[in-house]
Amino acid sequence: MALITLPHAWHMPWPLFSFFAAMWVWRFLAVRRRDWLPKRWLLFLLTLLGIVLLITQQRGVFGRDAGTGLFVVALGLKLMEIHGRRDVFLVVYLAFIVAASQFLYEQSILMAGYILLVCTVLLATLITQNTAQVATQTAIKTAAAIILQALPMAAVIFVLFPRLEAPRWMWLADDNKALSGLSNTLEPGSISDLSLSDELVFRVRFDGEPPPPARRYWRGPVYSRTDGVRWT
């Protein structure tokens, strides 16, 4: 769980990631001392705290960052109530979703290898839960064999599956959301959403008395050149 969530430390607000880290440490310490697990009323308060953090740290309920934060917080809370095999399955399935959400931020070969390695451990966890007696090393070897057998099919799907255009695919990425303001370029086709920006544009100082409001007018940039897609 820690390895799956670690890459999101650079993408999430620190209060949300700290909340998950606290839940993970708590659960790790309670592996041998089950009486350290929170009672039902305390778990309810922790859930309320997670909801408050999601509302205060995320600017909306939709989008890449909001969805990732929701799954990470849910994963941390679910760690607190593992009582049987069904709960282990839910935790692992949540971890797979958190792993997949990493590719909404970074799609490098190095990150793909890292996620593949950790997913091997998750798959080995499922194997141990569905086998009466199996050693950890044997489960990891079996999981690695399953993933290696699936790689050719994944390669075929990667080559043949149609790729969606960026504006339709990246609608979950908050970086594709344009803000009103001043910029040197304008590319209307790359904007999936437009929202008001509260960033400071400029400051003005007058040598003497400021002119009347009717004369206080500034002209913004004029986009006069275009290549058919982008205006500059």
mmCIF file of C-alpha atoms in Angstrom:
data_model
loop_
_atom_site.group_PDB
_atom_site.id
_atom_site.type_symbol
_atom_site.label_atom_id
_atom_site.label_comp_id
_atom_site.label_asym_id
_atom_site.label_seq_id
_atom_site.Cartn_x
_atom_site.Cartn_y
_atom_site.Cartn_z
ATOM 1 C CA MET A 1 0.000 0.000 0.000
ATOM 2 C CA ALA A 2 2.822 2.402 0.848
ATOM 3 C CA LEU A 3 4.697 1.697 -2.393
ATOM 4 C CA ILE A 4 1.548 2.166 -4.473
ATOM 5 C CA THR A 5 0.706 5.518 -2.878
ATOM 6 C CA LEU A 6 4.246 6.909 -2.579
ATOM 7 C CA PRO A 7 4.408 8.457 -6.113
ATOM 8 C CA HIS A 8 1.298 10.517 -5.315
ATOM 9 C CA ALA A 9 3.231 12.376 -2.599
ATOM 10 C CA TRP A 10 4.359 14.790 -5.334
ATOM 11 C CA HIS A 11 0.833 15.263 -6.719
ATOM 12 C CA MET A 12 -1.419 15.525 -3.682
ATOM 13 C CA PRO A 13 -1.765 18.243 -1.035
ATOM 14 C CA TRP A 14 0.363 17.310 1.946
ATOM 15 C CA PRO A 15 -2.595 17.131 4.414
ATOM 16 C CA LEU A 16 -4.254 14.407 2.300
ATOM 17 C CA PHE A 17 -1.070 12.399 1.900
ATOM 18 C CA SER A 18 -0.258 12.842 5.603
ATOM 19 C CA PHE A 19 -3.707 11.496 6.438
ATOM 20 C CA PHE A 20 -3.040 8.342 4.431
ATOM 21 C CA ALA A 21 0.460 8.015 5.908
ATOM 22 C CA ALA A 22 -0.963 8.226 9.435
ATOM 23 C CA MET A 23 -3.544 5.544 8.643
ATOM 24 C CA TRP A 24 -0.841 3.312 7.138
ATOM 25 C CA VAL A 25 1.489 3.667 10.148
ATOM 26 C CA TRP A 26 -1.428 3.031 12.495
ATOM 27 C CA ARG A 27 -2.387 -0.132 10.632
ATOM 28 C CA PHE A 28 1.244 -1.300 10.458
ATOM 29 C CA LEU A 29 1.615 -1.000 14.229
ATOM 30 C CA ALA A 30 -1.703 -2.817 14.736
ATOM 31 C CA VAL A 31 -0.647 -5.894 12.755
ATOM 32 C CA ARG A 32 0.533 -7.558 15.961
ATOM 33 C CA ARG A 33 -1.729 -5.627 18.324
ATOM 34 C CA ARG A 34 -5.256 -5.786 16.955
ATOM 35 C CA ASP A 35 -6.571 -4.018 20.058
ATOM 36 C CA TRP A 36 -4.865 -0.884 18.734
ATOM 37 C CA LEU A 37 -7.316 -0.667 15.836
ATOM 38 C CA PRO A 38 -9.874 2.162 16.162
ATOM 39 C CA LYS A 39 -13.322 1.476 17.510
ATOM 40 C CA ARG A 40 -16.381 2.059 15.380
ATOM 41 C CA TRP A 41 -17.008 5.572 16.764
ATOM 42 C CA LEU A 42 -13.382 6.589 16.223
ATOM 43 C CA LEU A 43 -13.444 5.198 12.696
ATOM 44 C CA PHE A 44 -16.543 7.318 12.042
ATOM 45 C CA LEU A 45 -14.683 10.427 13.252
ATOM 46 C CA LEU A 46 -11.711 9.551 11.039
ATOM 47 C CA THR A 47 -14.063 9.250 8.078
ATOM 48 C CA LEU A 48 -15.481 12.701 8.813
ATOM 49 C CA LEU A 49 -11.929 14.065 9.050
ATOM 50 C CA GLY A 50 -11.099 12.549 5.667
ATOM 51 C CA ILE A 51 -14.197 14.130 4.123
ATOM 52 C CA VAL A 52 -13.298 17.528 5.578
ATOM 53 C CA LEU A 53 -9.767 17.264 4.189
ATOM 54 C CA LEU A 54 -11.084 16.340 0.749
ATOM 55 C CA ILE A 55 -13.450 19.313 0.713
ATOM 56 C CA THR A 56 -10.909 21.838 1.977
ATOM 57 C CA GLN A 57 -7.875 20.657 0.010
ATOM 58 C CA GLN A 58 -9.540 19.996 -3.356
ATOM 59 C CA ARG A 59 -11.192 22.753 -5.380
ATOM 60 C CA GLY A 60 -13.923 20.502 -6.729
ATOM 61 C CA VAL A 61 -15.413 17.029 -6.711
ATOM 62 C CA PHE A 62 -14.578 16.199 -10.333
ATOM 63 C CA GLY A 63 -11.244 15.891 -12.053
ATOM 64 C CA ARG A 64 -7.976 14.047 -11.776
ATOM 65 C CA ASP A 65 -6.753 15.471 -8.471
ATOM 66 C CA ALA A 66 -10.100 15.196 -6.689
ATOM 67 C CA GLY A 67 -10.616 11.602 -7.800
ATOM 68 C CA THR A 68 -7.093 10.553 -6.870
ATOM 69 C CA GLY A 69 -7.405 12.158 -3.445
ATOM 70 C CA LEU A 70 -10.715 10.397 -2.863
ATOM 71 C CA PHE A 71 -9.275 6.951 -3.631
ATOM 72 C CA VAL A 72 -6.138 7.519 -1.541
ATOM 73 C CA VAL A 73 -8.158 8.648 1.481
ATOM 74 C CA ALA A 74 -10.569 5.720 1.016
ATOM 75 C CA LEU A 75 -7.610 3.341 0.852
ATOM 76 C CA GLY A 76 -6.238 4.696 4.123
ATOM 77 C CA LEU A 77 -9.591 4.394 5.874
ATOM 78 C CA LYS A 78 -10.163 0.867 4.554
ATOM 79 C CA LEU A 79 -6.855 -0.216 6.063
ATOM 80 C CA MET A 80 -8.404 0.483 9.463
ATOM 81 C CA GLU A 81 -11.150 -2.113 9.082
ATOM 82 C CA ILE A 82 -9.539 -5.248 7.659
ATOM 83 C CA HIS A 83 -11.313 -8.118 9.440
ATOM 84 C CA GLY A 84 -11.456 -10.865 6.822
ATOM 85 C CA ARG A 85 -10.595 -11.990 3.323
ATOM 86 C CA ARG A 86 -13.287 -9.828 1.728
ATOM 87 C CA ASP A 87 -11.709 -6.695 3.231
ATOM 88 C CA VAL A 88 -8.306 -7.727 1.881
ATOM 89 C CA PHE A 89 -9.819 -8.048 -1.589
ATOM 90 C CA LEU A 90 -11.340 -4.554 -1.361
ATOM 91 C CA VAL A 91 -8.064 -3.030 -0.199
ATOM 92 C CA VAL A 92 -6.131 -4.657 -3.052
ATOM 93 C CA TYR A 93 -8.705 -3.575 -5.634
ATOM 94 C CA LEU A 94 -8.524 0.003 -4.311
ATOM 95 C CA ALA A 95 -4.742 -0.180 -4.547
ATOM 96 C CA PHE A 96 -4.993 -1.224 -8.217
ATOM 97 C CA ILE A 97 -7.137 1.870 -8.896
ATOM 98 C CA VAL A 98 -4.637 4.114 -7.098
ATOM 99 C CA ALA A 99 -1.866 2.530 -9.173
ATOM 100 C CA ALA A 100 -3.738 3.200 -12.419
ATOM 101 C CA SER A 101 -4.385 6.838 -11.429
ATOM 102 C CA GLN A 102 -0.617 7.399 -11.374
ATOM 103 C CA PHE A 103 -0.595 7.275 -15.176
ATOM 104 C CA LEU A 104 -2.827 10.355 -15.265
ATOM 105 C CA TYR A 105 0.214 12.273 -14.003
ATOM 106 C CA GLU A 106 3.212 10.496 -15.518
ATOM 107 C CA GLN A 107 3.541 7.965 -18.320
ATOM 108 C CA SER A 108 7.281 7.356 -18.426
ATOM 109 C CA ILE A 109 8.849 3.918 -18.933
ATOM 110 C CA LEU A 110 10.444 4.123 -15.496
ATOM 111 C CA MET A 111 7.111 4.790 -13.799
ATOM 112 C CA ALA A 112 5.455 2.001 -15.802
ATOM 113 C CA GLY A 113 8.117 -0.427 -14.597
ATOM 114 C CA TYR A 114 7.682 0.720 -11.014
ATOM 115 C CA ILE A 115 3.895 0.323 -11.103
ATOM 116 C CA LEU A 116 4.244 -3.076 -12.781
ATOM 117 C CA LEU A 117 6.582 -4.223 -10.008
ATOM 118 C CA VAL A 118 4.233 -3.123 -7.238
ATOM 119 C CA CYS A 119 1.214 -4.603 -9.028
ATOM 120 C CA THR A 120 3.092 -7.899 -9.026
ATOM 121 C CA VAL A 121 3.140 -7.738 -5.230
ATOM 122 C CA LEU A 122 -0.585 -6.902 -5.182
ATOM 123 C CA LEU A 123 -1.340 -9.859 -7.434
ATOM 124 C CA ALA A 124 0.776 -12.074 -5.181
ATOM 125 C CA THR A 125 -1.366 -10.892 -2.262
ATOM 126 C CA LEU A 126 -4.484 -12.068 -4.062
ATOM 127 C CA ILE A 127 -2.821 -15.419 -4.749
ATOM 128 C CA THR A 128 -2.030 -15.928 -1.058
ATOM 129 C CA GLN A 129 -5.652 -15.136 -0.186
ATOM 130 C CA ASN A 130 -6.966 -17.780 -2.589
ATOM 131 C CA THR A 131 -4.572 -20.551 -1.601
ATOM 132 C CA ALA A 132 -4.663 -22.602 1.570
ATOM 133 C CA GLN A 133 -0.914 -22.693 2.154
ATOM 134 C CA VAL A 134 1.575 -20.903 -0.082
ATOM 135 C CA ALA A 135 4.918 -19.261 0.605
ATOM 136 C CA THR A 136 5.405 -15.574 -0.162
ATOM 137 C CA GLN A 137 8.235 -16.274 -2.601
ATOM 138 C CA THR A 138 6.110 -18.817 -4.479
ATOM 139 C CA ALA A 139 3.211 -16.366 -4.704
ATOM 140 C CA ILE A 140 5.466 -13.647 -6.122
ATOM 141 C CA LYS A 141 6.852 -16.053 -8.738
ATOM 142 C CA THR A 142 3.322 -17.069 -9.740
ATOM 143 C CA ALA A 143 2.231 -13.425 -9.988
ATOM 144 C CA ALA A 144 5.280 -12.560 -12.099
ATOM 145 C CA ALA A 145 4.510 -15.482 -14.433
ATOM 146 C CA ILE A 146 0.893 -14.313 -14.852
ATOM 147 C CA ILE A 147 1.996 -10.770 -15.666
ATOM 148 C CA LEU A 148 4.617 -11.973 -18.157
ATOM 149 C CA GLN A 149 1.939 -14.049 -19.896
ATOM 150 C CA ALA A 150 -0.291 -10.980 -20.095
ATOM 151 C CA LEU A 151 2.366 -8.643 -21.537
ATOM 152 C CA PRO A 152 2.021 -9.867 -25.171
ATOM 153 C CA MET A 153 -1.728 -9.225 -25.073
ATOM 154 C CA ALA A 154 -1.098 -5.803 -23.538
ATOM 155 C CA ALA A 155 1.366 -5.012 -26.336
ATOM 156 C CA VAL A 156 -1.175 -6.009 -29.005
ATOM 157 C CA ILE A 157 -3.869 -3.878 -27.387
ATOM 158 C CA PHE A 158 -1.425 -0.948 -27.116
ATOM 159 C CA VAL A 159 -0.694 -1.107 -30.847
ATOM 160 C CA LEU A 160 -4.198 -1.814 -32.163
ATOM 161 C CA PHE A 161 -6.433 0.028 -29.706
ATOM 162 C CA PRO A 162 -7.485 3.422 -31.121
ATOM 163 C CA ARG A 163 -6.014 6.420 -29.337
ATOM 164 C CA LEU A 164 -8.385 9.135 -28.254
ATOM 165 C CA GLU A 165 -7.631 12.741 -29.041
ATOM 166 C CA ALA A 166 -6.026 14.705 -26.233
ATOM 167 C CA PRO A 167 -8.918 17.104 -25.454
ATOM 168 C CA ARG A 168 -11.287 14.154 -24.986
ATOM 169 C CA TRP A 169 -8.849 11.928 -23.131
ATOM 170 C CA MET A 170 -7.335 14.577 -20.838
ATOM 171 C CA TRP A 171 -10.649 15.881 -19.526
ATOM 172 C CA LEU A 172 -9.647 14.487 -16.125
ATOM 173 C CA ALA A 173 -6.386 16.440 -16.125
ATOM 174 C CA ASP A 174 -6.696 19.739 -14.319
ATOM 175 C CA ASP A 175 -3.710 21.060 -16.292
ATOM 176 C CA ASN A 176 -5.977 21.224 -19.356
ATOM 177 C CA LYS A 177 -8.266 23.706 -17.651
ATOM 178 C CA ALA A 178 -7.683 27.228 -18.943
ATOM 179 C CA LEU A 179 -7.812 30.267 -16.704
ATOM 180 C CA SER A 180 -8.818 33.739 -17.768
ATOM 181 C CA GLY A 181 -5.891 36.159 -17.712
ATOM 182 C CA LEU A 182 -2.931 37.282 -19.818
ATOM 183 C CA SER A 183 -0.801 34.949 -21.906
ATOM 184 C CA ASN A 184 1.487 35.194 -24.942
ATOM 185 C CA THR A 185 -0.311 32.405 -26.798
ATOM 186 C CA LEU A 186 -3.902 31.244 -27.218
ATOM 187 C CA GLU A 187 -4.847 27.761 -28.390
ATOM 188 C CA PRO A 188 -8.664 27.375 -28.281
ATOM 189 C CA GLY A 189 -8.607 23.689 -29.297
ATOM 190 C CA SER A 190 -6.612 22.704 -26.192
ATOM 191 C CA ILE A 191 -9.079 24.207 -23.712
ATOM 192 C CA SER A 192 -11.577 21.813 -22.171
ATOM 193 C CA ASP A 193 -12.838 24.188 -19.484
ATOM 194 C CA LEU A 194 -12.519 27.889 -18.735
ATOM 195 C CA SER A 195 -12.642 29.285 -15.233
ATOM 196 C CA LEU A 196 -11.993 32.669 -13.683
ATOM 197 C CA SER A 197 -8.521 33.308 -12.327
ATOM 198 C CA ASP A 198 -7.890 35.275 -9.157
ATOM 199 C CA GLU A 199 -4.174 35.717 -9.920
ATOM 200 C CA LEU A 200 -2.799 39.262 -9.836
ATOM 201 C CA VAL A 201 -2.233 40.574 -13.380
ATOM 202 C CA PHE A 202 -0.191 43.731 -12.732
ATOM 203 C CA ARG A 203 0.264 46.711 -10.405
ATOM 204 C CA VAL A 204 0.137 50.372 -11.362
ATOM 205 C CA ARG A 205 1.731 53.377 -9.647
ATOM 206 C CA PHE A 206 1.039 56.967 -10.696
ATOM 207 C CA ASP A 207 3.589 59.758 -10.345
ATOM 208 C CA GLY A 208 0.874 62.184 -9.447
ATOM 209 C CA GLU A 209 -2.852 62.083 -8.940
ATOM 210 C CA PRO A 210 -4.471 59.102 -10.687
ATOM 211 C CA PRO A 211 -6.611 59.959 -13.713
ATOM 212 C CA PRO A 212 -10.395 59.703 -13.450
ATOM 213 C CA PRO A 213 -11.914 56.192 -13.748
ATOM 214 C CA ALA A 214 -13.079 56.861 -17.325
ATOM 215 C CA ARG A 215 -9.441 57.247 -18.448
ATOM 216 C CA ARG A 216 -8.024 54.341 -16.470
ATOM 217 C CA TYR A 217 -8.085 51.815 -19.276
ATOM 218 C CA TRP A 218 -5.410 49.302 -20.267
ATOM 219 C CA ARG A 219 -5.415 47.349 -23.473
ATOM 220 C CA GLY A 220 -4.467 43.681 -23.237
ATOM 221 C CA PRO A 221 -2.474 41.594 -25.739
ATOM 222 C CA VAL A 222 -3.711 41.339 -29.306
ATOM 223 C CA TYR A 223 -3.296 37.921 -30.927
ATOM 224 C CA SER A 224 -2.620 38.845 -34.568
ATOM 225 C CA ARG A 225 -0.668 35.839 -35.902
ATOM 226 C CA THR A 226 -2.005 32.299 -36.278
ATOM 227 C CA ASP A 227 -0.888 29.047 -37.843
ATOM 228 C CA GLY A 228 -4.458 27.798 -38.017
ATOM 229 C CA VAL A 229 -4.375 26.294 -34.517
ATOM 230 C CA ARG A 230 -2.479 28.605 -32.178
ATOM 231 C CA TRP A 231 -2.676 32.384 -31.924
ATOM 232 C CA THR A 232 0.313 34.462 -30.830
#
